[in-house]
PDB file of C-alpha atoms in Angstrom:
ATOM      1  CA  MET A   1     -23.929 144.148  -0.240  1.00 50.00           C
ATOM      2  CA  ALA A   2     -25.482 141.063   1.375  1.00 53.00           C
ATOM      3  CA  ASP A   3     -26.106 143.072   4.479  1.00 60.00           C
ATOM      4  CA  SER A   4     -27.889 145.720   2.549  1.00 61.00           C
ATOM      5  CA  ARG A   5     -30.142 143.074   0.921  1.00 66.00           C
ATOM      6  CA  VAL A   6     -31.070 141.664   4.378  1.00 66.00           C
ATOM      7  CA  GLN A   7     -31.963 145.089   5.606  1.00 69.00           C
ATOM      8  CA  ARG A   8     -34.085 145.816   2.579  1.00 71.00           C
ATOM      9  CA  ARG A   9     -35.886 142.532   3.147  1.00 74.00           C
ATOM     10  CA  LYS A  10     -36.519 143.387   6.806  1.00 75.00           C
ATOM     11  CA  LEU A  11     -37.868 146.768   5.822  1.00 73.00           C
ATOM     12  CA  ASN A  12     -40.148 145.259   3.188  1.00 73.00           C
ATOM     13  CA  ARG A  13     -41.489 142.695   5.734  1.00 78.00           C
ATOM     14  CA  SER A  14     -42.086 145.462   8.348  1.00 79.00           C
ATOM     15  CA  PHE A  15     -43.874 147.621   5.832  1.00 78.00           C
ATOM     16  CA  ALA A  16     -45.905 144.554   4.719  1.00 82.00           C
ATOM     17  CA  VAL A  17     -46.925 143.913   8.326  1.00 82.00           C
ATOM     18  CA  LEU A  18     -48.015 147.580   8.551  1.00 83.00           C
ATOM     19  CA  VAL A  19     -50.193 147.091   5.440  1.00 86.00           C
ATOM     20  CA  VAL A  20     -51.765 143.887   6.767  1.00 88.00           C
ATOM     21  CA  LEU A  21     -52.491 145.576  10.171  1.00 89.00           C
ATOM     22  CA  GLY A  22     -53.936 148.633   8.336  1.00 87.00           C
ATOM     23  CA  ILE A  23     -56.248 146.451   6.282  1.00 90.00           C
ATOM     24  CA  LEU A  24     -57.523 144.682   9.465  1.00 90.00           C
ATOM     25  CA  LEU A  25     -58.213 148.000  11.205  1.00 87.00           C
ATOM     26  CA  ALA A  26     -59.864 149.503   8.084  1.00 88.00           C
ATOM     27  CA  VAL A  27     -62.083 146.382   7.779  1.00 90.00           C
ATOM     28  CA  ALA A  28     -62.906 146.590  11.401  1.00 86.00           C
ATOM     29  CA  GLY A  29     -63.771 150.212  11.039  1.00 86.00           C
ATOM     30  CA  ILE A  30     -66.075 149.472   8.109  1.00 90.00           C
ATOM     31  CA  ILE A  31     -67.810 146.747   9.992  1.00 88.00           C
ATOM     32  CA  GLY A  32     -68.211 149.096  13.017  1.00 85.00           C
ATOM     33  CA  LEU A  33     -69.832 151.693  10.822  1.00 83.00           C
ATOM     34  CA  VAL A  34     -72.301 149.189   9.664  1.00 84.00           C
ATOM     35  CA  TYR A  35     -73.005 147.803  13.207  1.00 84.00           C
ATOM     36  CA  THR A  36     -72.648 150.961  15.278  1.00 80.00           C
ATOM     37  CA  GLY A  37     -74.432 149.438  18.265  1.00 83.00           C
ATOM     38  CA  VAL A  38     -71.965 146.618  18.496  1.00 84.00           C
ATOM     39  CA  ALA A  39     -69.128 148.985  18.058  1.00 85.00           C
ATOM     40  CA  THR A  40     -70.454 151.152  20.920  1.00 85.00           C
ATOM     41  CA  LEU A  41     -70.688 148.118  23.202  1.00 85.00           C
ATOM     42  CA  THR A  42     -67.221 146.972  22.150  1.00 85.00           C
ATOM     43  CA  SER A  43     -65.587 150.323  22.679  1.00 84.00           C
ATOM     44  CA  MET A  44     -67.186 150.811  26.133  1.00 87.00           C
ATOM     45  CA  LEU A  45     -66.082 147.306  27.265  1.00 89.00           C
ATOM     46  CA  LEU A  46     -62.597 147.991  25.860  1.00 88.00           C
ATOM     47  CA  PHE A  47     -62.501 151.306  27.685  1.00 84.00           C
ATOM     48  CA  GLY A  48     -63.640 149.722  30.948  1.00 88.00           C
ATOM     49  CA  TRP A  49     -61.052 146.947  30.831  1.00 90.00           C
ATOM     50  CA  LEU A  50     -58.260 149.422  30.038  1.00 88.00           C
ATOM     51  CA  LEU A  51     -59.408 151.541  33.004  1.00 86.00           C
ATOM     52  CA  LEU A  52     -59.438 148.412  35.225  1.00 89.00           C
ATOM     53  CA  ILE A  53     -56.078 147.111  34.100  1.00 90.00           C
ATOM     54  CA  GLY A  54     -54.507 150.440  34.258  1.00 88.00           C
ATOM     55  CA  GLY A  55     -55.897 150.941  37.757  1.00 86.00           C
ATOM     56  CA  VAL A  56     -54.508 147.571  38.996  1.00 89.00           C
ATOM     57  CA  VAL A  57     -51.091 148.330  37.422  1.00 86.00           C
ATOM     58  CA  GLY A  58     -51.022 151.769  38.997  1.00 85.00           C
ATOM     59  CA  LEU A  59     -51.956 150.352  42.417  1.00 85.00           C
ATOM     60  CA  ALA A  60     -49.183 147.705  42.120  1.00 85.00           C
ATOM     61  CA  HIS A  61     -46.723 150.452  41.207  1.00 83.00           C
ATOM     62  CA  ALA A  62     -47.903 152.622  44.129  1.00 79.00           C
ATOM     63  CA  VAL A  63     -47.453 149.804  46.574  1.00 80.00           C
ATOM     64  CA  GLN A  64     -43.902 149.228  45.287  1.00 80.00           C
ATOM     65  CA  SER A  65     -43.066 152.949  45.792  1.00 76.00           C
ATOM     66  CA  ARG A  66     -44.981 153.426  49.112  1.00 73.00           C
ATOM     67  CA  GLY A  67     -42.113 155.309  50.537  1.00 71.00           C
ATOM     68  CA  SER A  68     -42.500 158.193  48.073  1.00 70.00           C
ATOM     69  CA  ASN A  69     -44.317 161.476  48.773  1.00 74.00           C
ATOM     70  CA  PHE A  70     -46.984 160.673  46.117  1.00 75.00           C
ATOM     71  CA  PHE A  71     -48.014 157.320  47.469  1.00 76.00           C
ATOM     72  CA  TRP A  72     -51.509 158.245  48.617  1.00 78.00           C
ATOM     73  CA  LEU A  73     -52.170 160.251  45.436  1.00 82.00           C
ATOM     74  CA  ALA A  74     -51.159 157.273  43.371  1.00 81.00           C
ATOM     75  CA  VAL A  75     -53.369 154.968  45.446  1.00 83.00           C
ATOM     76  CA  VAL A  76     -56.387 157.333  45.023  1.00 86.00           C
ATOM     77  CA  VAL A  77     -55.954 157.674  41.260  1.00 85.00           C
ATOM     78  CA  ALA A  78     -55.552 153.857  40.881  1.00 85.00           C
ATOM     79  CA  ALA A  79     -58.604 153.255  42.944  1.00 88.00           C
ATOM     80  CA  LEU A  80     -60.675 155.641  40.974  1.00 88.00           C
ATOM     81  CA  ASN A  81     -59.526 153.944  37.730  1.00 87.00           C
ATOM     82  CA  ILE A  82     -60.508 150.525  39.141  1.00 88.00           C
ATOM     83  CA  ALA A  83     -63.853 151.836  40.254  1.00 90.00           C
ATOM     84  CA  ALA A  84     -64.543 153.443  36.946  1.00 86.00           C
ATOM     85  CA  GLY A  85     -63.556 150.298  35.040  1.00 87.00           C
ATOM     86  CA  VAL A  86     -65.816 148.212  37.181  1.00 90.00           C
ATOM     87  CA  VAL A  87     -68.784 150.635  36.553  1.00 89.00           C
ATOM     88  CA  VAL A  88     -68.156 150.774  32.823  1.00 86.00           C
ATOM     89  CA  ILE A  89     -67.887 146.944  32.523  1.00 88.00           C
ATOM     90  CA  HIS A  90     -70.999 146.373  34.663  1.00 88.00           C
ATOM     91  CA  ASP A  91     -73.173 148.907  32.779  1.00 85.00           C
ATOM     92  CA  PRO A  92     -71.608 149.711  29.440  1.00 85.00           C
ATOM     93  CA  TYR A  93     -74.886 151.211  28.043  1.00 84.00           C
ATOM     94  CA  GLY A  94     -75.374 153.480  31.052  1.00 83.00           C
ATOM     95  CA  SER A  95     -71.749 154.646  30.791  1.00 83.00           C
ATOM     96  CA  ALA A  96     -72.266 155.260  27.008  1.00 85.00           C
ATOM     97  CA  GLU A  97     -75.149 157.474  27.856  1.00 85.00           C
ATOM     98  CA  ALA A  98     -73.055 159.560  30.201  1.00 86.00           C
ATOM     99  CA  LEU A  99     -70.106 159.746  27.915  1.00 84.00           C
ATOM    100  CA  THR A 100     -72.274 160.737  24.969  1.00 84.00           C
ATOM    101  CA  MET A 101     -73.825 163.533  27.097  1.00 85.00           C
ATOM    102  CA  PHE A 102     -70.351 164.677  28.002  1.00 83.00           C
ATOM    103  CA  ALA A 103     -69.275 164.557  24.254  1.00 81.00           C
ATOM    104  CA  ALA A 104     -72.288 166.560  23.299  1.00 84.00           C
ATOM    105  CA  LEU A 105     -71.523 169.232  25.854  1.00 86.00           C
ATOM    106  CA  LEU A 106     -67.916 169.372  24.698  1.00 83.00           C
ATOM    107  CA  PHE A 107     -69.095 169.848  21.084  1.00 81.00           C
ATOM    108  CA  LEU A 108     -71.414 172.576  22.235  1.00 85.00           C
ATOM    109  CA  THR A 109     -68.980 174.549  24.378  1.00 85.00           C
ATOM    110  CA  GLY A 110     -66.114 174.076  21.907  1.00 83.00           C
ATOM    111  CA  GLY A 111     -68.278 175.179  18.846  1.00 81.00           C
ATOM    112  CA  LEU A 112     -69.668 178.224  20.780  1.00 83.00           C
ATOM    113  CA  PHE A 113     -66.209 179.381  21.873  1.00 80.00           C
ATOM    114  CA  ARG A 114     -64.886 178.973  18.283  1.00 80.00           C
ATOM    115  CA  LEU A 115     -67.836 180.952  16.896  1.00 78.00           C
ATOM    116  CA  VAL A 116     -67.480 183.748  19.405  1.00 80.00           C
ATOM    117  CA  GLY A 117     -63.720 183.873  19.092  1.00 77.00           C
ATOM    118  CA  SER A 118     -63.766 183.926  15.271  1.00 74.00           C
ATOM    119  CA  VAL A 119     -66.277 186.791  15.366  1.00 76.00           C
ATOM    120  CA  VAL A 120     -64.364 188.813  17.986  1.00 76.00           C
ATOM    121  CA  VAL A 121     -60.851 188.281  16.758  1.00 72.00           C
ATOM    122  CA  ARG A 122     -61.480 188.046  12.967  1.00 73.00           C
ATOM    123  CA  GLY A 123     -58.043 186.687  12.260  1.00 66.00           C
ATOM    124  CA  PRO A 124     -56.673 185.419   8.957  1.00 71.00           C
ATOM    125  CA  GLN A 125     -58.386 182.032   9.578  1.00 69.00           C
ATOM    126  CA  PHE A 126     -61.770 183.592  10.215  1.00 68.00           C
ATOM    127  CA  GLY A 127     -63.750 181.508   7.808  1.00 73.00           C
ATOM    128  CA  TRP A 128     -62.257 178.210   8.736  1.00 74.00           C
ATOM    129  CA  THR A 129     -62.655 178.926  12.495  1.00 75.00           C
ATOM    130  CA  LEU A 130     -66.207 180.018  11.927  1.00 76.00           C
ATOM    131  CA  LEU A 131     -66.997 176.870   9.973  1.00 79.00           C
ATOM    132  CA  GLN A 132     -65.401 174.633  12.683  1.00 78.00           C
ATOM    133  CA  GLY A 133     -67.473 176.431  15.410  1.00 77.00           C
ATOM    134  CA  ALA A 134     -70.669 175.977  13.439  1.00 81.00           C
ATOM    135  CA  PHE A 135     -69.946 172.370  12.733  1.00 77.00           C
ATOM    136  CA  GLY A 136     -69.140 171.668  16.420  1.00 80.00           C
ATOM    137  CA  LEU A 137     -72.231 173.479  17.555  1.00 82.00           C
ATOM    138  CA  LEU A 138     -74.514 171.711  15.124  1.00 83.00           C
ATOM    139  CA  LEU A 139     -72.984 168.265  15.932  1.00 81.00           C
ATOM    140  CA  GLY A 140     -73.471 168.863  19.637  1.00 81.00           C
ATOM    141  CA  LEU A 141     -77.091 169.931  19.143  1.00 84.00           C
ATOM    142  CA  LEU A 142     -77.815 166.867  16.959  1.00 82.00           C
ATOM    143  CA  VAL A 143     -76.336 164.463  19.571  1.00 81.00           C
ATOM    144  CA  LEU A 144     -78.069 166.250  22.399  1.00 82.00           C
ATOM    145  CA  PHE A 145     -81.572 166.386  20.818  1.00 81.00           C
ATOM    146  CA  ASP A 146     -81.399 162.668  20.123  1.00 78.00           C
ATOM    147  CA  TRP A 147     -80.055 161.728  23.530  1.00 82.00           C
ATOM    148  CA  PRO A 148     -80.224 159.004  25.021  1.00 77.00           C
ATOM    149  CA  HIS A 149     -80.864 157.179  21.837  1.00 78.00           C
ATOM    150  CA  SER A 150     -77.773 158.818  20.257  1.00 77.00           C
ATOM    151  CA  SER A 151     -75.612 156.966  22.905  1.00 78.00           C
ATOM    152  CA  ARG A 152     -76.283 153.689  21.098  1.00 81.00           C
ATOM    153  CA  TYR A 153     -74.387 154.773  17.967  1.00 80.00           C
ATOM    154  CA  VAL A 154     -72.396 157.971  18.624  1.00 81.00           C
ATOM    155  CA  LEU A 155     -69.469 156.429  20.423  1.00 81.00           C
ATOM    156  CA  GLY A 156     -69.452 153.411  18.164  1.00 82.00           C
ATOM    157  CA  LEU A 157     -69.386 155.777  15.149  1.00 82.00           C
ATOM    158  CA  PHE A 158     -66.524 157.698  16.425  1.00 83.00           C
ATOM    159  CA  PHE A 159     -64.604 154.474  17.390  1.00 84.00           C
ATOM    160  CA  SER A 160     -65.165 152.940  13.935  1.00 86.00           C
ATOM    161  CA  LEU A 161     -64.042 156.176  12.139  1.00 85.00           C
ATOM    162  CA  SER A 162     -60.919 156.179  14.255  1.00 84.00           C
ATOM    163  CA  LEU A 163     -60.255 152.605  13.313  1.00 84.00           C
ATOM    164  CA  LEU A 164     -60.916 153.349   9.652  1.00 87.00           C
ATOM    165  CA  PHE A 165     -58.621 156.350   9.355  1.00 88.00           C
ATOM    166  CA  ASP A 166     -55.878 154.663  11.477  1.00 86.00           C
ATOM    167  CA  GLY A 167     -56.030 151.696   9.090  1.00 86.00           C
ATOM    168  CA  LEU A 168     -55.917 153.827   6.099  1.00 88.00           C
ATOM    169  CA  GLY A 169     -52.942 155.735   7.560  1.00 87.00           C
ATOM    170  CA  LEU A 170     -51.047 152.558   8.090  1.00 84.00           C
ATOM    171  CA  ILE A 171     -51.783 151.279   4.712  1.00 86.00           C
ATOM    172  CA  ALA A 172     -50.376 154.512   3.141  1.00 86.00           C
ATOM    173  CA  ILE A 173     -47.313 154.309   5.291  1.00 83.00           C
ATOM    174  CA  GLY A 174     -46.694 150.685   4.385  1.00 81.00           C
ATOM    175  CA  VAL A 175     -47.225 151.201   0.669  1.00 81.00           C
ATOM    176  CA  GLY A 176     -45.218 154.403   0.588  1.00 81.00           C
ATOM    177  CA  GLY A 177     -42.418 152.806   2.551  1.00 78.00           C
ATOM    178  CA  ARG A 178     -42.204 149.841   0.185  1.00 74.00           C
ATOM    179  CA  GLN A 179     -42.123 152.231  -2.788  1.00 75.00           C
ATOM    180  CA  VAL A 180     -39.181 154.261  -1.172  1.00 75.00           C
ATOM    181  CA  VAL A 181     -37.236 151.114  -0.495  1.00 69.00           C
ATOM    182  CA  GLY A 182     -37.782 150.026  -4.092  1.00 68.00           C
ATOM    183  CA  LEU A 183     -36.594 153.391  -5.473  1.00 71.00           C
ATOM    184  CA  VAL A 184     -33.564 153.374  -3.218  1.00 65.00           C
ATOM    185  CA  THR A 185     -32.748 149.783  -4.358  1.00 65.00           C
ATOM    186  CA  GLU A 186     -32.997 150.777  -8.019  1.00 61.00           C
ATOM    187  CA  GLN A 187     -30.881 153.792  -7.408  1.00 63.00           C
ATOM    188  CA  LEU A 188     -28.094 151.757  -5.642  1.00 57.00           C
ATOM    189  CA  ALA A 189     -28.211 149.124  -8.437  1.00 57.00           C
ATOM    190  CA  ALA A 190     -27.834 151.882 -11.096  1.00 58.00           C
ATOM    191  CA  ASP A 191     -24.912 153.419  -9.183  1.00 57.00           C
ATOM    192  CA  GLY A 192     -23.354 149.979  -8.933  1.00 57.00           C
ATOM    193  CA  ASP A 193     -23.650 149.398 -12.714  1.00 53.00           C
ATOM    194  CA  ALA A 194     -22.206 152.792 -13.486  1.00 55.00           C
ATOM    195  CA  GLY A 195     -19.289 152.124 -11.133  1.00 54.00           C
ATOM    196  CA  GLN A 196     -18.485 148.893 -12.988  1.00 56.00           C
ATOM    197  CA  GLU A 197     -18.584 150.511 -16.424  1.00 55.00           C
ATOM    198  CA  ARG A 198     -16.105 153.265 -15.616  1.00 55.00           C
ATOM    199  CA  PRO A 199     -12.966 151.112 -15.184  1.00 54.00           C
ATOM    200  CA  ASN A 200     -13.590 149.463 -18.565  1.00 52.00           C
ATOM    201  CA  SER A 201     -13.678 152.841 -20.308  1.00 50.00           C
ATOM    202  CA  ALA A 202     -10.439 154.109 -18.694  1.00 50.00           C
ATOM    203  CA  PRO A 203      -7.873 152.100 -20.855  1.00 52.00           C
ATOM    204  CA  GLU A 204      -9.539 153.170 -24.086  1.00 51.00           C
ATOM    205  CA  GLY A 205      -9.061 156.790 -23.107  1.00 50.00           C
ATOM    206  CA  GLY A 206      -5.454 156.186 -22.190  1.00 50.00           C
ATOM    207  CA  GLN A 207      -4.659 154.573 -25.522  1.00 49.00           C
ATOM    208  CA  LYS A 208      -6.132 157.623 -27.353  1.00 44.00           C
TER     209      LYS A 208
END
């Protein structure tokens, strides 16, 4: 019984940590939605440092396994990651412009393919696929027509929305988990009380 209580406390603490982390992410996402320019710069610097650190780690791993058949491929990939990280960190706004253009082209091509595919196939999800294609095409055109000015806020907007939804998801998991633990605890307590009452009622039935 004591072990189960300790486990429940640990679970409650874990879910509470998820809630706190979710609140922090959601607040960061809301702040990023207000200051999209700062969010864009932050996301690009974070992306650059991740590329740089990943490249250095990959290069160290390649050196350790230099006898393998994929040594030179690993070295080339690590060197490209390091070079890309240095470029992004050195010129985050220029890198944001390039990535925004790439994102706009992805939206355009993805929306166009969905539109054509929905019209040609006309499957059971025709309306939903058509709506997705039209939305992707419209979003790509809006980003492209406002480029390069759109590079100042598009990536920050996506980054902030990602933080916001991730934070809300963690909050939902934490709150739901605590509720499940509470329901299980109440059920176990009710079963324990019922088990204690049954032996007391047995002698009375035997006397009858």
